[in-house]
Every structure is written in C-alpha cells, then in structure tokens.
Amino acid sequence: MAVAAVNAQDAAKPAAKVFGGAGQYSTWDLGINVGATSTTMATGQAADFNGNIVSLGFGASLKKQLAHSFALRLDLNGGKVQGTAGNAGYVGDGVTGNRYIKFSTPYMQGTISGVVNVATIDFLRRENSVNFLISAGAGLINFNPTVYGATTPGYPTTVSATYNTASATNTNPHRVTNLVIPVGVGVKFKLSDVVGLNLGYNENFIDGDVFDGVNRAHPTKDHYSYGYAGLEFTLGGASKPNLQWVNPVAMMYDELYDETLRKEVEALKGRVTNVENAVNDLKKDSDGDGVADQFDKCPNTPAGTVVDGSGCPIVFPKVAEAAAAGATGEAYSNIQFEFDSSVLRTSSYPVLDATSADLRANGAKVEIGGYASSEGTAAHNLSLSKDRANSVKTYLVNSGVDAKNLKTKGYGETNPLADNSTEEGRVMNRRVSFKR
C-alpha cells in the first residue's frame, strides 16, 4: 500500500519539460544552520588575536533558485567571535597604548550572496543527490566588541600587570556597523524531495579594524570564519520538483524517448510520405506529351504528337496550314505562330524577306500588329500579341529595315479573323498582320 501511494504521488506531479521555464519547479528554500566561529582562516590570513577560541554561531537563509546551477540567497547570521593573544602574550592598541590578551565580540549580520552549483548535472544518476556549491556576496555586520586586560580575573597570564590592569574594557561603547564580504564553499545532500542537509564554510572579510576591539598602529582589516551544518526546506512541498536537484540531461533523454512524441514523429513521417507520393503523381506523364496524367484528357498520345493544354492532339486545318506556310512568299502577308508562342516559324521567312525587300526599297512605314486566340486570360493574350509583333520587328530590323519605320502594337484577342470557338479559327487568329 505504501509503495502504491508513493507511485500515485509521483504520477500526480506535473511532468517538467526541457525549456519549459522555471514555473515547472519549486524554486524557494528556507534554511537554518548552527556552527562554530573562529578568527582562524583556512586561507591563512593573519589576525590581531591569533590564539584560536571556537565559539557558537547560528543563522537562517532564504534562497531563490534562478537556474539549475545558480541561486540568490539572503543570509541572517549571529553569534560570537572570540580570540586570545596566543604566543604573542598581548595585543597592543595603537590608539590608547593599552595591551590586551583576549577579545569577545557578539555580532549580527545580513548578506545577499550568489550561489553557484558546480555539480548541477550528475551523469551517474538520474537525479542529483549531492551538490557542491561556491558562493560570494556582500552585506552589513553589526557588532559590539569587548577586550580583556592582562590581569583580568579568570584569565591567568604570564604577561606583566604593567601592561594593563583593567579587568575588562569595552573600547567601543556604541555598536559598530561595517561592510562585510562573505565567501564560501559548501556541499548539500538530498535527504528527501523537500529536505536537504547543508555543510558549509564561510570566510567573512570586514571593512574595518575594530571588530576585535583593538585599533592597531598599522590598521588591518578584520575577519572571521564560520563553519556550519544545517537543514534546508523546499517551500511549496513536493508538488513540484526542486530546480536545484533536476538533471537536465536525464530530462532531455526522457523527452527524446517519450512514447507520445515518438508516435507523433511517426505520424508526421507518414504525412510527409503521402505528400511526396502525391507530388510524384502530379509529375507523372506516361505518354511523354508534356501534360501530367492527372490533367491529360487524351492519354497515350503517340510520341511526337503536338497537343494542347489538356493533352489532346491539335488538328491543323489545311487552309490554316497553307496560310501558315506562307507558300507564296507575298510581302505583307499574315505571319502565323504556334499556340502560346512568339517564336517565328521558318515557314514565315519568305514572307518576311519579301516584306523587308519592299520596305528597304521604298522606305515605307508600317504598323506591325500582333494578335492571339482566346485561350487564357485577356492580359496574357495581350502580352503574347506584343511579343509576336516585336519578334517580327526584330527580324525585319536585322535584315536591314530602318527601325524608325516600324511601329509595333499588341491587340490581344481583339479583331479575330475567324471564330475562336473552333480549332481552325484559333490557329488563324495566332498571327501578326501589317498595316501600311
């Protein structure tokens, strides 16, 4: 029953998607911690009081995870930092001339830090279970230090009483606030979907020299370290996965192998295949007449047959053929053209040569009028008729006729010689005529 309940809970969680945005995840965490403070730094910075005393520190944090590997964290910390003069015997105050053997400073500080998860992607597990962190930030620290002299009761020392006879001296009767820069490392262990265990170490650099209560003759910046352990709780419960534990590589793998996605891809492949087959059918021309089978009204026409746009053979009447051939070669006879073409036929050359000879001999001026049959749109036929007239003009100019004696005009479907409802009529209407 317990296993079934867990599985049902997992099934109820919304499935996060790659590039789905931060709204799919829980991104807020609340943490508490407790640990030890010290003047000793792991990176080796010297302190005014180099005798180490470990003291209690504590803190709370609120973190906003902005990405798999980056977060902003608000930290509130408090506690006490203490130290002794150690082997030096005493620490001298460069301002008062007094000498001290110990200090004790209670403090409170608030900082904002950027936290980088340097192990966001775990290639060994589907979900991260251990994250290694580095952080750095800035904030304010408020403190009130107390220093102790050489003869303070309860602090036996071999230092001569002439150093300082005060039992305890607060050198800063008012609380002090300084800038503080925390830099840290940590490791976080996933205990459950909503609870994590934090182990960390911070070095805190203070912008001042009175944190330990002593102003040295040559001022140095004070500092302290804080090692801690704590728990961090995901706000919002386990209804959504926590962004810091998500493994993007595993998510991408799952999406690529999602059964629904695979079915959609296969269906898309099928649709593409159908489109390709339809295109191939449109291009298929079994009889090779230039008209696709789907539009061919006269299939299986013999090779070399001249066909119209529907794939049917064009039957040229004898009268039209004789006119088209221009057998007499009489000047200024009509020039005939093929269907939807402005290319001169060789049979028109005798008429054109005779026309050219006459124009060159007498210098006459003529209008070359182009016409078309009624197939297609009026605009197309008008353009086609202009092209036909220009083809005749080009031939005549190339044969020596003065271009300024030749005027071209396209008439399109207007002024047909014969009925456009018959093939014979349409053949005769595909012409160029001369007007003197």
Coordinates of C-alpha atoms in Angstrom, one line a residue:
M1 CA 0.0 0.0 0.0
A2 CA 2.8 2.4 0.9
V3 CA 4.5 1.8 -2.5
A4 CA 1.3 2.3 -4.3
A5 CA 0.8 5.6 -2.5
V6 CA 4.3 6.8 -3.5
N7 CA 3.7 5.9 -7.1
A8 CA 0.4 7.7 -7.1
Q9 CA 2.1 10.8 -5.7
D10 CA 4.8 10.7 -8.3
A11 CA 2.2 10.3 -11.1
A12 CA 0.3 13.3 -9.8
K13 CA 3.4 15.5 -10.2
P14 CA 3.4 17.6 -13.3
A15 CA 6.0 16.4 -15.8
A16 CA 8.7 19.0 -16.3
K17 CA 9.9 19.7 -19.8
V18 CA 13.3 20.9 -21.2
F19 CA 13.0 24.7 -21.9
G20 CA 9.6 24.7 -20.1
G21 CA 10.5 27.6 -17.8
A22 CA 11.0 28.0 -14.1
G23 CA 7.3 27.8 -13.4
Q24 CA 7.5 23.9 -13.5
Y25 CA 9.7 23.8 -10.4
S26 CA 9.8 24.7 -6.8
T27 CA 12.4 27.5 -6.5
W28 CA 12.3 28.8 -2.9
D29 CA 14.1 27.3 0.0
L30 CA 14.2 28.2 3.7
G31 CA 17.2 27.1 5.7
I32 CA 18.5 27.1 9.3
N33 CA 22.1 26.3 10.5
V34 CA 24.3 26.2 13.5
G35 CA 28.1 26.1 13.7
A36 CA 31.4 27.4 15.0
T37 CA 33.1 30.8 14.6
S38 CA 36.9 31.4 14.8
T39 CA 39.5 34.0 14.0
T40 CA 41.5 31.3 12.1
M41 CA 41.0 31.3 8.3
A42 CA 41.5 28.3 6.1
T43 CA 43.2 30.6 3.5
G44 CA 45.8 31.7 6.1
Q45 CA 45.1 35.4 6.7
A46 CA 46.7 36.7 9.9
A47 CA 44.6 38.0 12.8
D48 CA 45.4 40.5 15.6
F49 CA 44.4 37.9 18.1
N50 CA 45.9 34.7 16.8
G51 CA 45.0 32.5 19.7
N52 CA 42.0 30.5 18.5
I53 CA 38.8 30.2 20.5
V54 CA 35.9 28.3 18.9
S55 CA 32.6 30.0 19.6
L56 CA 28.9 29.4 18.7
G57 CA 27.3 30.8 15.6
F58 CA 23.9 30.4 14.1
G59 CA 21.9 31.5 11.0
A60 CA 18.9 31.4 8.8
S61 CA 18.6 31.7 5.0
L62 CA 16.1 32.3 2.2
K63 CA 17.1 31.2 -1.2
K64 CA 15.7 31.7 -4.7
Q65 CA 16.9 29.2 -7.3
L66 CA 17.1 31.1 -10.6
A67 CA 18.5 28.3 -12.8
H68 CA 19.7 24.7 -12.4
S69 CA 23.1 26.0 -11.3
F70 CA 22.6 29.5 -9.9
A71 CA 20.7 31.0 -6.9
L72 CA 20.4 34.1 -4.9
R73 CA 20.5 33.7 -1.1
L74 CA 19.7 36.0 1.8
D75 CA 21.6 35.1 5.0
L76 CA 21.0 36.3 8.5
N77 CA 23.7 35.2 10.9
G78 CA 24.5 35.9 14.6
G79 CA 26.7 34.6 17.4
K80 CA 30.0 35.5 19.0
V81 CA 33.7 35.6 17.8
Q82 CA 36.5 35.3 20.4
G83 CA 40.3 35.1 20.3
T84 CA 43.4 35.4 22.5
A85 CA 46.8 37.0 22.0
G86 CA 48.3 33.5 21.9
N87 CA 52.1 33.2 21.8
A88 CA 52.4 36.9 21.4
G89 CA 51.3 37.4 25.0
Y90 CA 49.3 40.5 24.3
V91 CA 47.9 42.7 21.6
G92 CA 48.7 46.4 21.7
D93 CA 46.1 49.1 20.9
G94 CA 47.8 51.7 18.6
V95 CA 45.3 54.4 19.7
T96 CA 45.2 54.0 23.5
G97 CA 48.5 52.3 24.1
N98 CA 46.7 49.6 26.2
R99 CA 47.6 45.9 25.8
Y100 CA 45.1 43.1 25.8
I101 CA 45.1 39.3 26.0
K102 CA 41.6 38.5 24.7
F103 CA 38.5 39.9 22.9
S104 CA 34.9 38.8 22.6
T105 CA 32.6 40.2 20.0
P106 CA 28.9 39.4 19.7
Y107 CA 27.5 40.2 16.2
M108 CA 24.6 40.1 13.8
Q109 CA 25.0 40.2 10.1
G110 CA 22.8 40.2 6.9
T111 CA 24.1 39.4 3.5
I112 CA 23.0 38.6 -0.1
S113 CA 25.1 36.1 -2.0
G114 CA 25.1 34.4 -5.4
V115 CA 25.4 30.6 -5.1
V116 CA 26.8 28.6 -7.9
N117 CA 26.1 24.9 -8.1
V118 CA 29.3 23.4 -9.6
A119 CA 27.7 19.9 -9.9
T120 CA 24.3 20.6 -11.4
I121 CA 24.4 17.8 -13.9
D122 CA 25.1 14.3 -12.5
F123 CA 26.0 11.9 -15.2
L124 CA 26.0 8.9 -12.8
R125 CA 22.4 9.3 -11.5
R126 CA 19.0 10.4 -13.0
E127 CA 18.7 13.0 -10.2
N128 CA 21.3 14.9 -8.3
S129 CA 21.8 13.8 -4.7
V130 CA 25.0 15.7 -3.8
N131 CA 25.6 19.3 -5.0
F132 CA 28.9 21.2 -4.5
L133 CA 28.5 24.9 -4.0
I134 CA 30.5 28.1 -4.1
S135 CA 29.2 31.5 -3.0
A136 CA 30.1 35.1 -2.6
G137 CA 28.2 38.2 -1.6
A138 CA 28.0 41.4 0.4
G139 CA 26.1 42.8 3.3
L140 CA 26.4 44.5 6.7
I141 CA 27.6 43.3 10.1
N142 CA 26.7 45.0 13.4
F143 CA 28.9 44.2 16.5
N144 CA 30.0 45.4 20.0
P145 CA 33.5 44.1 20.9
T146 CA 34.9 43.8 24.4
V147 CA 38.7 43.4 25.2
Y148 CA 40.3 42.0 28.4
G149 CA 43.5 43.2 30.0
A150 CA 46.4 41.2 31.3
T151 CA 45.2 40.9 35.0
T152 CA 41.5 40.3 34.3
P153 CA 40.2 37.7 36.8
G154 CA 39.7 34.3 35.3
Y155 CA 42.3 34.9 32.5
P156 CA 45.7 33.9 34.1
T157 CA 48.7 35.1 32.1
T158 CA 52.4 35.5 32.5
V159 CA 52.2 39.0 31.0
S160 CA 53.3 41.7 33.5
A161 CA 50.5 43.6 35.1
T162 CA 52.0 46.8 34.0
Y163 CA 50.6 46.1 30.5
N164 CA 47.0 46.7 31.6
T165 CA 45.3 46.5 35.0
A166 CA 41.7 46.8 33.7
S167 CA 39.5 43.8 34.4
A168 CA 37.6 44.3 31.1
T169 CA 37.4 47.2 28.8
N170 CA 34.7 48.0 26.1
T171 CA 36.7 50.1 23.7
N172 CA 33.5 50.8 21.6
P173 CA 30.7 51.8 23.9
H174 CA 28.4 52.1 20.9
R175 CA 27.6 49.3 18.4
V176 CA 29.6 49.5 15.1
T177 CA 28.3 48.6 11.6
N178 CA 30.7 47.7 8.8
L179 CA 30.5 46.3 5.3
V180 CA 31.2 42.5 5.2
I181 CA 32.1 40.3 2.3
P182 CA 31.3 36.5 2.8
V183 CA 33.0 34.0 0.5
G184 CA 32.2 30.3 1.0
V185 CA 32.1 26.7 -0.1
G186 CA 29.6 24.0 0.7
V187 CA 28.1 20.7 0.0
K188 CA 24.4 19.8 0.0
F189 CA 22.9 16.3 0.4
K190 CA 19.4 15.5 -0.7
L191 CA 17.6 13.8 2.2
S192 CA 14.2 13.9 0.5
D193 CA 12.2 15.8 -2.1
V194 CA 11.8 18.7 0.4
V195 CA 14.7 18.4 2.8
G196 CA 18.4 18.9 2.3
L197 CA 21.4 18.8 4.6
N198 CA 23.9 21.6 4.2
L199 CA 27.5 21.6 5.3
G200 CA 29.4 24.8 4.6
Y201 CA 32.3 27.0 5.4
N202 CA 32.4 30.8 5.0
E203 CA 35.2 33.3 5.4
N204 CA 33.9 36.8 6.2
F205 CA 36.0 39.8 5.4
I206 CA 35.1 43.0 7.4
D207 CA 35.8 46.5 6.1
G208 CA 37.2 47.8 9.4
D209 CA 39.8 47.2 12.1
V210 CA 37.7 47.4 15.3
F211 CA 35.8 44.0 15.1
D212 CA 38.2 42.6 17.7
G213 CA 38.1 45.9 19.8
V214 CA 41.7 46.9 19.0
N215 CA 43.0 49.6 16.7
R216 CA 46.5 48.6 15.7
A217 CA 49.2 51.1 14.9
H218 CA 49.1 49.9 11.4
P219 CA 45.4 49.1 10.8
T220 CA 44.4 45.9 9.1
K221 CA 41.1 44.5 8.0
D222 CA 39.5 42.1 10.5
H223 CA 37.8 38.8 9.5
Y224 CA 36.4 35.6 10.9
S225 CA 35.3 32.2 9.7
Y226 CA 32.1 30.2 10.2
G227 CA 31.8 26.5 9.7
Y228 CA 28.2 25.2 9.9
A229 CA 25.7 22.4 9.4
G230 CA 22.0 23.0 8.7
L231 CA 18.8 21.9 7.1
E232 CA 17.1 23.5 4.1
F233 CA 13.4 23.0 3.3
T234 CA 11.7 23.4 0.0
L235 CA 8.8 25.8 0.2
G236 CA 5.7 24.5 -1.5
G237 CA 6.2 20.9 -0.6
A238 CA 6.8 18.1 -3.1
S239 CA 4.1 19.1 -5.6
K240 CA 6.8 20.3 -8.0
P241 CA 10.4 19.1 -8.4
N242 CA 13.0 21.3 -6.8
L243 CA 15.0 23.1 -9.6
Q244 CA 18.4 22.5 -7.9
W245 CA 18.0 18.7 -8.0
V246 CA 16.9 18.4 -11.6
N247 CA 19.2 16.7 -14.0
P248 CA 18.7 18.4 -17.5
V249 CA 20.4 15.6 -19.3
A250 CA 18.0 13.0 -17.9
M251 CA 15.0 15.2 -18.8
M252 CA 16.2 15.6 -22.4
Y253 CA 16.7 11.8 -22.6
D254 CA 13.2 11.1 -21.4
E255 CA 11.7 13.6 -23.9
L256 CA 13.5 12.0 -26.8
Y257 CA 12.2 8.6 -25.8
D258 CA 8.7 9.7 -24.8
E259 CA 6.2 7.3 -26.5
T260 CA 3.7 10.0 -27.4
L261 CA 6.4 12.1 -29.1
R262 CA 7.6 9.0 -31.0
K263 CA 4.1 8.4 -32.3
E264 CA 3.8 12.0 -33.4
V265 CA 7.1 11.7 -35.2
E266 CA 6.0 8.5 -37.0
A267 CA 2.6 10.1 -37.9
L268 CA 4.5 13.1 -39.3
K269 CA 6.7 10.8 -41.4
G270 CA 3.6 9.2 -42.8
R271 CA 2.1 12.5 -43.8
V272 CA 5.3 13.6 -45.5
T273 CA 5.4 10.3 -47.4
N274 CA 1.8 10.9 -48.6
V275 CA 2.7 14.4 -49.8
E276 CA 5.7 13.1 -51.6
N277 CA 3.6 10.4 -53.3
A278 CA 1.0 13.0 -54.3
V279 CA 3.7 15.2 -55.8
N280 CA 5.1 12.3 -57.8
D281 CA 1.6 11.5 -59.1
L282 CA 1.3 15.1 -60.2
K283 CA 4.6 14.9 -62.1
K284 CA 3.8 11.6 -63.8
D285 CA 3.5 11.8 -67.6
S286 CA 3.1 8.3 -69.0
D287 CA 2.8 9.3 -72.7
G288 CA 5.5 12.0 -72.6
D289 CA 3.4 14.7 -74.2
G290 CA 4.3 17.3 -71.5
V291 CA 0.9 17.1 -69.8
A292 CA 0.7 15.3 -66.4
D293 CA -1.6 12.2 -66.3
Q294 CA -3.9 13.8 -63.8
F295 CA -4.7 16.6 -66.3
D296 CA -4.3 14.6 -69.5
K297 CA -7.7 14.3 -71.2
C298 CA -6.2 12.3 -74.1
P299 CA -3.8 9.7 -72.6
N300 CA -1.5 7.5 -74.6
T301 CA -1.0 10.0 -77.5
P302 CA 1.7 8.9 -79.9
A303 CA 5.2 10.2 -79.5
G304 CA 5.8 13.5 -81.2
T305 CA 2.2 14.5 -81.4
V306 CA 1.5 18.2 -80.9
V307 CA -1.0 18.6 -78.1
D308 CA -2.9 21.4 -76.5
G309 CA -3.0 22.2 -72.7
S310 CA -5.3 19.3 -72.0
G311 CA -3.1 16.8 -73.7
C312 CA -5.2 16.3 -76.8
P313 CA -3.7 16.4 -80.4
I314 CA -4.1 19.7 -82.3
V315 CA -5.5 19.2 -85.8
F316 CA -4.3 21.9 -88.1
P317 CA -6.8 22.6 -91.0
K318 CA -5.4 22.6 -94.5
V319 CA -6.4 26.2 -95.0
A320 CA -4.6 27.2 -91.8
E321 CA -1.6 25.2 -92.8
A322 CA -1.4 26.9 -96.2
A323 CA -1.7 30.3 -94.7
A324 CA 0.8 29.4 -92.0
A325 CA 3.3 28.2 -94.5
G326 CA 3.2 31.4 -96.5
A327 CA 3.9 29.4 -99.6
T328 CA 3.5 32.3 -101.9
G329 CA 6.0 34.5 -100.0
E330 CA 3.9 37.5 -100.8
A331 CA 5.0 40.6 -98.9
Y332 CA 2.9 41.9 -96.0
S333 CA 1.0 38.5 -95.7
N334 CA 0.0 37.4 -92.2
I335 CA 2.7 35.7 -90.1
Q336 CA 1.3 32.7 -88.2
F337 CA 2.5 31.4 -84.8
E338 CA 2.2 28.3 -82.7
F339 CA 0.0 28.0 -79.7
D340 CA 1.1 30.3 -76.8
S341 CA 4.4 31.1 -78.7
S342 CA 6.1 34.2 -80.0
V343 CA 8.9 32.3 -81.8
L344 CA 9.0 32.8 -85.6
R345 CA 8.5 29.7 -87.7
T346 CA 10.8 29.0 -90.6
S347 CA 7.8 28.9 -93.0
S348 CA 7.3 32.6 -92.3
Y349 CA 10.8 33.6 -93.5
P350 CA 9.8 34.0 -97.3
V351 CA 7.0 36.5 -96.4
L352 CA 9.3 38.4 -94.0
D353 CA 12.1 38.5 -96.6
A354 CA 9.7 39.8 -99.3
T355 CA 8.3 42.4 -96.8
S356 CA 11.9 43.5 -95.9
A357 CA 12.9 44.0 -99.5
D358 CA 9.9 46.2 -100.2
L359 CA 10.4 48.3 -97.1
R360 CA 14.1 48.8 -97.9
A361 CA 13.3 49.8 -101.5
N362 CA 10.6 52.4 -100.9
G363 CA 11.3 53.5 -97.3
A364 CA 7.6 53.0 -96.4
K365 CA 6.4 52.9 -92.8
V366 CA 4.2 50.1 -91.5
E367 CA 2.4 49.1 -88.3
I368 CA 3.1 45.6 -87.1
G369 CA 0.0 44.4 -85.2
G370 CA 0.1 41.3 -83.0
Y371 CA -2.9 39.1 -82.2
A372 CA -3.8 36.0 -80.2
S373 CA -6.5 33.4 -79.9
S374 CA -8.8 33.4 -76.9
E375 CA -7.2 30.7 -74.8
G376 CA -6.0 32.0 -71.4
T377 CA -6.6 35.4 -69.8
A378 CA -7.0 38.6 -71.8
A379 CA -4.0 40.1 -70.1
H380 CA -1.8 37.1 -71.0
N381 CA -3.0 37.2 -74.6
L382 CA -2.3 41.0 -74.9
S383 CA 1.3 40.4 -73.6
L384 CA 1.7 37.5 -76.1
S385 CA 0.5 39.6 -79.0
K386 CA 3.0 42.3 -78.2
D387 CA 5.8 39.7 -78.1
R388 CA 4.8 38.4 -81.5
A389 CA 4.8 41.8 -83.1
N390 CA 8.3 42.5 -81.6
S391 CA 9.6 39.2 -83.0
V392 CA 8.6 40.3 -86.5
K393 CA 10.1 43.8 -86.0
T394 CA 13.4 42.3 -84.8
Y395 CA 13.6 40.0 -87.9
L396 CA 13.0 43.0 -90.2
V397 CA 15.5 45.3 -88.4
N398 CA 18.1 42.5 -88.5
S399 CA 17.5 42.2 -92.3
G400 CA 18.2 46.0 -92.9
V401 CA 14.9 47.8 -92.4
D402 CA 15.2 51.1 -90.6
A403 CA 13.7 50.6 -87.1
K404 CA 12.0 54.0 -87.0
N405 CA 9.9 53.0 -90.0
L406 CA 8.4 50.1 -87.9
K407 CA 5.7 50.5 -85.3
T408 CA 4.5 47.6 -83.1
K409 CA 1.2 47.2 -81.3
G410 CA -0.4 44.3 -79.5
Y411 CA -4.2 43.8 -79.9
G412 CA -4.5 40.6 -77.9
E413 CA -7.8 38.8 -78.6
T414 CA -9.4 41.7 -80.4
N415 CA -10.2 41.7 -84.1
P416 CA -10.1 37.9 -84.7
L417 CA -10.0 36.7 -88.3
A418 CA -12.0 33.6 -87.6
D419 CA -14.3 32.1 -84.9
N420 CA -12.3 31.3 -81.7
S421 CA -14.7 28.5 -80.8
T422 CA -13.1 26.2 -83.5
E423 CA -9.6 25.0 -83.6
E424 CA -9.3 26.2 -87.2
G425 CA -10.3 29.7 -86.2
R426 CA -8.0 29.8 -83.3
V427 CA -5.0 28.8 -85.5
M428 CA -5.7 31.6 -87.9
N429 CA -6.0 34.1 -85.0
R430 CA -2.5 33.5 -83.8
R431 CA -0.9 35.9 -86.2
V432 CA 0.9 39.2 -87.0
S433 CA -0.5 41.5 -89.7
F434 CA 0.9 44.5 -91.4
K435 CA -0.9 47.9 -91.8
R436 CA 0.6 50.4 -94.3

